[in-house]
Backbone as JSON, one array per atom type, in Angstrom:
{
  "sequence": "XXXXXXXXXXXXXXXXXXXXXXXXXXXXXXXXXXXXXXXXXXXXXXXXXXXXXXXXXXXXXXXXXXXXXXXXXXXXXXXXXXXXXXXXXXXXXXXXXXXXXXXXXXXXXXXXXXXXXXXXXXXXXXXXXXXXXXXXXXXXXXX",
  "N": [[57.22, -75.33, -29.42], [53.92, -76.4, -29.16], [51.92, -77.66, -26.1], [51.0, -81.03, -25.77], [47.64, -81.8, -27.3], [44.86, -81.68, -25.56], [42.37, -84.08, -24.77], [38.96, -84.45, -23.65], [38.72, -87.05, -21.63], [36.87, -89.29, -21.76], [36.54, -89.52, -24.38], [38.68, -91.27, -25.03], [37.85, -93.49, -24.06], [35.64, -94.68, -25.31], [33.64, -95.17, -28.15], [33.44, -92.73, -29.49], [34.21, -90.28, -32.0], [36.59, -87.86, -31.94], [35.67, -84.3, -32.63], [37.2, -82.41, -33.59], [39.61, -83.34, -34.74], [41.48, -84.6, -37.4], [41.42, -87.4, -39.91], [42.57, -90.43, -41.1], [41.96, -93.11, -43.94], [43.37, -95.31, -43.08], [43.0, -95.21, -40.28], [44.48, -93.34, -38.58], [44.77, -90.34, -36.71], [44.97, -86.84, -36.84], [46.13, -83.85, -35.62], [46.43, -80.16, -36.29], [48.42, -77.83, -35.45], [49.76, -74.52, -35.85], [51.2, -75.33, -38.0], [52.56, -77.75, -36.99], [51.93, -80.97, -36.57], [50.36, -83.54, -34.47], [50.27, -86.88, -34.09], [48.42, -89.8, -33.88], [47.13, -93.18, -33.27], [43.44, -94.33, -33.99], [40.69, -94.95, -31.51], [39.54, -96.93, -32.71], [41.1, -98.3, -34.2], [42.9, -99.19, -32.2], [41.06, -100.68, -30.64], [40.55, -102.66, -32.57], [43.32, -103.74, -33.01], [43.76, -104.64, -30.41], [45.4, -105.81, -27.66], [48.19, -103.8, -27.4], [51.54, -104.28, -27.65], [54.13, -103.39, -28.41], [55.66, -100.79, -30.05], [56.92, -99.19, -33.22], [58.38, -96.46, -33.77], [58.65, -93.99, -36.24], [61.88, -92.18, -36.74], [63.23, -89.24, -34.66], [63.88, -86.28, -36.54], [63.79, -87.71, -39.13], [62.29, -88.01, -42.29], [58.97, -88.26, -43.24], [56.4, -89.45, -45.61], [53.12, -88.67, -46.54], [50.82, -91.27, -46.31], [52.44, -93.43, -46.64], [54.16, -96.08, -45.4], [55.36, -95.65, -41.78], [56.25, -96.72, -39.62], [55.36, -99.41, -36.99], [52.89, -101.24, -35.38], [52.59, -103.52, -32.79], [50.51, -106.13, -31.57], [49.19, -108.36, -29.13], [47.96, -110.04, -30.79], [48.2, -109.23, -33.69], [50.32, -107.52, -36.35], [50.68, -104.19, -37.48], [50.91, -101.99, -40.0], [52.05, -98.64, -39.26], [50.99, -95.72, -40.58], [51.87, -92.44, -42.34], [50.12, -89.67, -41.75], [50.49, -87.48, -42.79], [52.92, -85.76, -44.82], [56.18, -84.81, -43.94], [58.85, -83.73, -41.54], [59.83, -85.47, -38.71], [59.58, -84.66, -35.45], [59.48, -85.17, -33.07], [59.01, -87.97, -30.78], [56.47, -89.84, -28.7], [58.22, -90.86, -26.25], [57.47, -91.91, -23.78], [55.7, -94.11, -24.44], [57.46, -96.24, -24.89], [58.11, -97.84, -22.67], [55.37, -98.49, -21.68], [53.55, -99.42, -23.86], [50.68, -99.86, -23.94], [49.06, -97.85, -23.45], [48.38, -96.72, -25.63], [45.82, -98.12, -26.05], [44.4, -97.55, -24.18], [44.21, -94.64, -23.77], [44.15, -93.31, -26.41], [43.66, -90.95, -27.66], [44.83, -89.11, -26.11], [47.25, -89.09, -24.12], [48.32, -91.05, -25.44], [49.25, -90.55, -27.88], [51.46, -90.64, -30.73], [53.64, -89.1, -32.56], [55.04, -86.4, -33.26], [55.01, -83.72, -36.16], [56.52, -81.75, -38.66], [54.38, -80.06, -40.74], [54.38, -80.55, -44.24], [52.54, -81.55, -45.9], [49.22, -82.63, -46.37], [47.37, -85.38, -47.02], [44.53, -86.16, -48.21], [43.01, -86.0, -45.95], [40.29, -87.03, -43.42], [37.29, -85.92, -42.37], [35.53, -85.84, -39.09], [32.99, -86.8, -39.26], [33.02, -88.05, -41.77], [35.28, -90.07, -41.11], [33.49, -91.38, -39.13], [31.38, -92.38, -40.55], [33.09, -93.9, -42.21], [34.15, -95.98, -40.49], [31.86, -97.21, -39.6], [31.13, -98.31, -41.74], [32.98, -100.29, -42.16], [32.64, -101.81, -40.04], [30.43, -102.95, -40.89], [28.09, -101.76, -40.4], [25.26, -100.12, -41.16], [24.41, -96.64, -41.82]],
  "CA": [[56.15, -76.16, -29.55], [52.6, -76.39, -28.4], [51.75, -78.9, -25.5], [49.96, -82.07, -26.22], [46.4, -81.31, -27.31], [44.1, -82.44, -24.51], [40.94, -84.23, -25.13], [38.11, -85.1, -22.57], [39.13, -88.51, -21.38], [35.56, -90.27, -22.06], [36.47, -89.86, -25.95], [39.47, -92.08, -25.14], [37.27, -94.75, -23.46], [34.55, -94.57, -25.99], [34.04, -95.21, -30.0], [33.16, -91.3, -29.85], [35.22, -89.59, -32.71], [36.41, -86.24, -31.64], [35.21, -83.55, -33.87], [38.26, -81.4, -34.13], [40.72, -84.26, -35.2], [41.45, -85.09, -39.12], [41.51, -88.99, -39.95], [42.94, -91.34, -42.46], [41.17, -94.47, -44.07], [44.02, -96.31, -42.22], [42.72, -95.15, -38.71], [45.43, -92.59, -37.88], [44.33, -89.29, -36.54], [46.1, -85.89, -36.56], [45.6, -82.57, -35.35], [47.53, -79.7, -36.6], [48.63, -76.61, -34.47], [50.83, -73.96, -35.92], [52.24, -75.96, -38.87], [53.01, -79.02, -36.5], [50.81, -82.27, -36.32], [50.37, -84.38, -33.39], [49.55, -87.75, -34.78], [48.21, -91.18, -33.32], [45.88, -94.08, -33.99], [42.14, -94.14, -33.4], [40.32, -95.73, -30.65], [38.66, -97.79, -33.24], [41.98, -99.02, -34.59], [43.33, -99.7, -30.92], [40.28, -101.74, -30.25], [40.86, -103.71, -33.57], [44.31, -104.44, -32.67], [43.76, -105.45, -29.28], [46.43, -105.14, -26.4], [49.53, -103.27, -28.04], [52.71, -104.54, -26.82], [55.19, -102.9, -28.99], [55.67, -99.84, -31.1], [58.4, -99.01, -33.58], [58.12, -95.3, -34.42], [59.7, -92.79, -37.03], [63.13, -91.5, -35.91], [63.24, -87.79, -34.67], [64.67, -86.03, -37.79], [63.39, -88.38, -40.33], [61.07, -87.41, -43.23], [57.73, -89.37, -43.59], [55.57, -89.34, -46.55], [51.67, -88.89, -46.45], [50.11, -92.26, -47.03], [53.33, -94.19, -46.75], [54.35, -96.73, -43.65], [56.48, -95.07, -41.19], [56.38, -97.38, -38.37], [54.67, -100.62, -36.81], [52.0, -101.52, -33.94], [52.27, -104.93, -32.74], [49.44, -106.39, -30.45], [49.34, -109.72, -28.91], [47.38, -110.79, -32.05], [48.36, -108.87, -35.01], [51.05, -106.46, -36.67], [49.94, -103.59, -38.31], [51.7, -100.74, -40.24], [51.73, -97.06, -39.01], [50.91, -94.7, -41.91], [51.89, -91.19, -41.99], [48.74, -89.06, -42.14], [50.94, -86.07, -43.73], [54.34, -85.49, -45.34], [57.18, -83.98, -43.15], [59.93, -83.85, -40.82], [59.41, -85.95, -37.16], [59.94, -83.56, -34.47], [59.1, -85.58, -31.53], [58.05, -89.35, -30.57], [56.32, -90.32, -27.66], [59.08, -92.01, -25.56], [56.84, -92.64, -22.55], [55.11, -95.24, -24.91], [58.32, -97.49, -24.94], [57.94, -98.81, -21.49], [53.87, -98.56, -21.67], [52.72, -99.24, -25.12], [49.21, -100.32, -23.73], [48.55, -96.61, -23.34], [47.61, -96.5, -26.81], [44.82, -98.77, -26.23], [43.54, -97.09, -23.0], [44.26, -93.34, -23.94], [44.6, -93.1, -27.97], [43.54, -89.32, -28.0], [45.45, -88.1, -25.23], [48.51, -89.34, -23.59], [48.78, -92.16, -26.23], [49.74, -89.8, -29.27], [52.5, -91.35, -31.05], [54.66, -88.58, -32.87], [54.75, -84.84, -33.97], [55.75, -83.71, -37.18], [56.37, -80.33, -39.05], [53.81, -80.64, -41.8], [54.49, -80.04, -45.51], [51.36, -81.83, -47.04], [48.38, -83.34, -45.61], [46.87, -85.74, -48.26], [43.21, -86.55, -48.11], [42.23, -86.28, -44.29], [38.91, -87.05, -43.28], [36.4, -85.07, -41.34], [35.09, -86.61, -38.2], [31.67, -87.36, -39.69], [33.22, -89.02, -42.8], [35.6, -91.09, -40.63], [32.69, -92.13, -38.44], [30.74, -93.29, -41.48], [34.03, -95.06, -42.78], [34.14, -97.01, -39.44], [30.36, -97.91, -39.5], [30.72, -99.33, -43.04], [34.22, -101.18, -41.96], [32.09, -102.73, -38.96], [29.21, -103.71, -41.53], [26.89, -101.03, -39.67], [24.82, -99.0, -42.04], [23.81, -95.35, -40.89]],
  "C": [[54.91, -76.26, -28.69], [52.7, -77.43, -27.59], [50.94, -79.6, -26.16], [48.38, -81.73, -26.07], [45.53, -82.43, -26.17], [42.72, -82.56, -24.97], [40.13, -84.78, -23.9], [38.6, -86.62, -22.7], [38.28, -89.46, -21.67], [35.9, -90.21, -23.63], [37.58, -91.2, -25.95], [39.07, -93.54, -24.88], [36.04, -95.17, -24.18], [34.76, -94.55, -27.44], [33.44, -93.58, -30.42], [34.41, -90.92, -31.01], [35.42, -88.29, -32.36], [36.2, -85.55, -32.93], [36.22, -82.93, -34.56], [39.83, -82.17, -34.94], [40.38, -84.32, -36.63], [41.66, -86.42, -38.91], [42.01, -89.55, -41.24], [42.15, -92.71, -42.57], [41.9, -95.47, -43.15], [43.82, -96.14, -40.65], [43.79, -94.34, -37.97], [44.39, -91.31, -37.72], [45.52, -88.36, -36.39], [45.39, -84.56, -36.02], [46.89, -81.58, -35.4], [47.52, -78.14, -35.87], [50.06, -75.68, -34.88], [51.88, -74.4, -36.96], [52.6, -77.24, -38.16], [51.96, -80.05, -36.17], [51.21, -83.03, -35.18], [49.59, -85.74, -34.18], [49.24, -89.15, -33.68], [47.16, -92.22, -33.98], [44.42, -93.92, -32.98], [41.71, -95.12, -32.25], [39.55, -97.08, -31.48], [39.91, -98.77, -33.72], [42.67, -99.75, -33.26], [42.58, -100.62, -30.45], [40.32, -102.86, -31.34], [42.18, -104.45, -33.33], [44.39, -105.32, -31.58], [44.87, -105.16, -28.38], [47.72, -104.91, -27.22], [50.43, -103.62, -27.16], [53.93, -103.9, -27.36], [55.1, -101.98, -29.95], [57.09, -99.63, -31.73], [57.72, -97.73, -34.53], [58.97, -94.56, -35.37], [60.64, -92.3, -36.22], [62.99, -90.23, -35.93], [64.33, -87.51, -35.5], [64.27, -86.6, -38.99], [62.29, -87.83, -40.94], [60.09, -88.65, -43.37], [57.07, -88.62, -44.7], [54.02, -89.57, -46.32], [51.24, -90.24, -47.11], [50.97, -93.59, -46.96], [53.72, -94.92, -45.17], [55.62, -95.92, -43.36], [56.74, -95.62, -39.82], [55.52, -98.64, -38.05], [54.33, -100.57, -35.5], [52.1, -102.87, -33.83], [51.39, -105.02, -31.42], [49.76, -107.88, -30.13], [48.67, -110.78, -30.15], [47.58, -110.47, -33.49], [49.67, -107.6, -35.07], [50.68, -105.79, -37.51], [51.01, -102.23, -38.69], [51.2, -99.67, -39.89], [51.7, -96.21, -40.16], [50.84, -93.16, -41.51], [50.7, -90.44, -42.42], [48.97, -87.79, -43.04], [52.29, -86.04, -43.95], [54.99, -84.4, -44.32], [58.22, -84.36, -42.38], [59.51, -84.27, -39.12], [60.14, -85.05, -36.49], [60.2, -84.07, -33.35], [58.49, -86.87, -31.65], [57.8, -89.32, -29.06], [57.13, -91.33, -26.94], [58.35, -92.82, -24.28], [56.08, -94.12, -22.92], [56.19, -96.7, -24.67], [58.29, -98.51, -23.7], [56.32, -99.1, -21.19], [53.13, -98.15, -23.15], [51.26, -99.51, -25.07], [48.59, -98.99, -23.73], [47.85, -96.06, -24.65], [46.28, -97.06, -26.66], [43.97, -98.04, -25.17], [43.35, -95.47, -23.3], [44.73, -93.05, -25.49], [44.58, -91.7, -28.24], [44.13, -88.6, -27.13], [47.07, -88.42, -24.85], [49.35, -90.59, -24.68], [49.07, -91.8, -27.5], [51.05, -90.56, -29.64], [53.73, -90.63, -31.32], [54.04, -87.48, -33.42], [55.65, -84.64, -35.22], [55.9, -82.38, -37.75], [55.46, -80.6, -40.27], [54.1, -80.01, -42.98], [53.08, -80.32, -46.21], [50.45, -82.75, -46.39], [47.57, -83.96, -46.96], [45.59, -86.55, -47.77], [42.85, -87.15, -46.55], [40.63, -86.24, -44.34], [38.36, -86.28, -42.06], [36.01, -86.13, -40.14], [33.95, -87.35, -38.65], [32.19, -88.67, -40.94], [34.12, -90.12, -42.12], [34.78, -92.09, -39.92], [31.89, -93.07, -39.38], [31.92, -94.37, -42.09], [34.16, -96.47, -41.5], [32.8, -97.84, -39.41], [30.37, -98.8, -40.67], [31.99, -100.41, -42.71], [33.56, -102.45, -40.96], [30.7, -103.34, -39.75], [27.9, -102.83, -41.03], [26.52, -100.18, -40.94], [24.27, -97.93, -41.4], [22.33, -95.07, -41.6]]
}
Protein backbone atom coordinates (compact mmCIF):
# COMPACT_ATOMS: atom_id res chain seq x y z
CA UNK A 1 0.00 0.00 0.00
CA UNK A 2 1.25 3.48 -0.79
CA UNK A 3 2.22 5.84 2.03
CA UNK A 4 -0.13 8.57 3.16
CA UNK A 5 -0.28 11.31 0.53
CA UNK A 6 1.60 14.34 1.79
CA UNK A 7 0.25 17.79 1.11
CA UNK A 8 1.78 21.11 2.03
CA UNK A 9 1.00 21.85 5.68
CA UNK A 10 -0.21 25.33 4.78
CA UNK A 11 -3.19 23.69 3.03
CA UNK A 12 -4.34 22.19 6.31
CA UNK A 13 -4.24 25.58 8.00
CA UNK A 14 -6.06 27.64 5.40
CA UNK A 15 -9.24 27.44 3.40
CA UNK A 16 -7.25 26.53 0.27
CA UNK A 17 -8.74 23.58 -1.58
CA UNK A 18 -5.96 21.15 -2.60
CA UNK A 19 -6.25 20.74 -6.36
CA UNK A 20 -5.25 17.09 -6.68
CA UNK A 21 -7.99 15.78 -4.40
CA UNK A 22 -11.59 14.92 -5.26
CA UNK A 23 -14.48 16.05 -3.04
CA UNK A 24 -18.07 15.26 -2.10
CA UNK A 25 -21.05 17.54 -1.51
CA UNK A 26 -20.86 16.42 2.13
CA UNK A 27 -17.30 17.76 2.56
CA UNK A 28 -15.25 14.57 2.41
CA UNK A 29 -12.12 14.34 0.28
CA UNK A 30 -10.39 11.41 -1.34
CA UNK A 31 -7.27 10.72 -3.30
CA UNK A 32 -6.94 7.51 -5.30
CA UNK A 33 -3.61 5.79 -5.81
CA UNK A 34 -3.37 2.39 -7.55
CA UNK A 35 -7.05 1.62 -6.91
CA UNK A 36 -6.95 2.51 -3.21
CA UNK A 37 -8.30 5.73 -1.75
CA UNK A 38 -7.35 7.73 1.30
CA UNK A 39 -10.37 9.55 2.76
CA UNK A 40 -10.77 12.50 5.12
CA UNK A 41 -12.92 15.52 5.78
CA UNK A 42 -12.14 18.93 4.38
CA UNK A 43 -10.83 21.96 6.24
CA UNK A 44 -14.23 23.58 5.56
CA UNK A 45 -15.99 20.70 7.36
CA UNK A 46 -13.49 20.67 10.22
CA UNK A 47 -13.94 24.41 10.77
CA UNK A 48 -17.74 24.10 10.63
CA UNK A 49 -17.74 21.28 13.19
CA UNK A 50 -15.44 22.98 15.64
CA UNK A 51 -13.22 21.02 18.00
CA UNK A 52 -13.51 17.31 17.11
CA UNK A 53 -13.58 15.19 20.27
CA UNK A 54 -14.53 11.71 19.03
CA UNK A 55 -14.60 9.71 15.81
CA UNK A 56 -16.45 6.52 14.94
CA UNK A 57 -14.78 5.18 11.82
CA UNK A 58 -15.74 2.16 9.70
CA UNK A 59 -14.18 -1.15 10.69
CA UNK A 60 -11.30 -2.63 8.72
CA UNK A 61 -12.70 -5.29 6.39
CA UNK A 62 -16.17 -3.74 6.28
CA UNK A 63 -17.78 -2.62 3.05
CA UNK A 64 -18.90 0.98 2.58
CA UNK A 65 -21.21 2.34 -0.10
CA UNK A 66 -20.65 5.66 -1.86
CA UNK A 67 -22.89 8.36 -0.42
CA UNK A 68 -23.95 6.33 2.61
CA UNK A 69 -23.08 6.99 6.25
CA UNK A 70 -20.10 4.93 7.40
CA UNK A 71 -19.15 6.67 10.64
CA UNK A 72 -19.65 9.65 12.88
CA UNK A 73 -17.72 12.74 13.88
CA UNK A 74 -18.46 14.41 17.24
CA UNK A 75 -17.34 17.88 18.15
CA UNK A 76 -18.03 19.96 21.22
CA UNK A 77 -21.11 21.42 19.52
CA UNK A 78 -22.28 18.93 16.88
CA UNK A 79 -22.51 15.34 15.71
CA UNK A 80 -22.14 14.70 12.01
CA UNK A 81 -22.34 11.59 9.88
CA UNK A 82 -19.27 10.60 7.91
CA UNK A 83 -20.23 9.63 4.36
CA UNK A 84 -18.25 7.29 2.14
CA UNK A 85 -17.05 9.12 -0.98
CA UNK A 86 -16.64 5.79 -2.78
CA UNK A 87 -17.77 2.18 -2.52
CA UNK A 88 -15.35 -0.50 -1.47
CA UNK A 89 -13.68 -2.46 1.30
CA UNK A 90 -12.09 -0.58 4.21
CA UNK A 91 -8.39 -1.46 4.29
CA UNK A 92 -7.17 0.70 7.15
CA UNK A 93 -8.31 3.31 9.66
CA UNK A 94 -6.18 6.04 11.17
CA UNK A 95 -5.81 4.63 14.68
CA UNK A 96 -3.66 7.60 15.71
CA UNK A 97 -6.86 9.66 15.82
CA UNK A 98 -8.32 7.59 18.66
CA UNK A 99 -6.22 9.44 21.22
CA UNK A 100 -5.99 12.68 19.28
CA UNK A 101 -9.19 13.32 17.28
CA UNK A 102 -8.44 17.06 17.18
CA UNK A 103 -5.80 16.37 14.53
CA UNK A 104 -8.75 16.33 12.13
CA UNK A 105 -9.09 20.07 12.83
CA UNK A 106 -5.42 20.98 12.62
CA UNK A 107 -4.29 18.78 9.72
CA UNK A 108 -7.32 17.48 7.80
CA UNK A 109 -5.39 16.92 4.55
CA UNK A 110 -2.30 15.25 6.03
CA UNK A 111 -2.10 13.27 9.29
CA UNK A 112 -5.83 13.85 9.93
CA UNK A 113 -6.90 11.38 7.21
CA UNK A 114 -9.65 9.00 8.39
CA UNK A 115 -9.55 5.72 6.48
CA UNK A 116 -8.38 3.93 3.35
CA UNK A 117 -10.41 1.72 1.07
CA UNK A 118 -10.11 -0.40 -2.04
CA UNK A 119 -12.19 1.58 -4.51
CA UNK A 120 -14.89 -0.15 -6.53
CA UNK A 121 -16.99 2.87 -7.46
CA UNK A 122 -16.69 6.62 -7.01
CA UNK A 123 -20.00 8.41 -7.25
CA UNK A 124 -20.14 12.07 -8.18
CA UNK A 125 -16.75 13.26 -6.97
CA UNK A 126 -16.20 16.99 -7.42
CA UNK A 127 -13.11 18.71 -8.77
CA UNK A 128 -11.32 21.26 -6.58
CA UNK A 129 -12.93 24.14 -8.50
CA UNK A 130 -16.44 22.68 -8.18
CA UNK A 131 -15.91 22.04 -4.46
CA UNK A 132 -14.60 25.57 -3.87
CA UNK A 133 -17.70 26.94 -5.60
CA UNK A 134 -19.89 24.69 -3.44
CA UNK A 135 -18.20 25.99 -0.27
CA UNK A 136 -18.58 29.60 -1.42
CA UNK A 137 -22.28 28.99 -2.05
CA UNK A 138 -22.65 27.23 1.33
CA UNK A 139 -21.10 30.28 3.02
CA UNK A 140 -23.37 32.57 1.06
CA UNK A 141 -20.48 34.01 -0.90
CA UNK A 142 -20.93 34.62 -4.61
CA UNK A 143 -18.04 34.28 -7.00
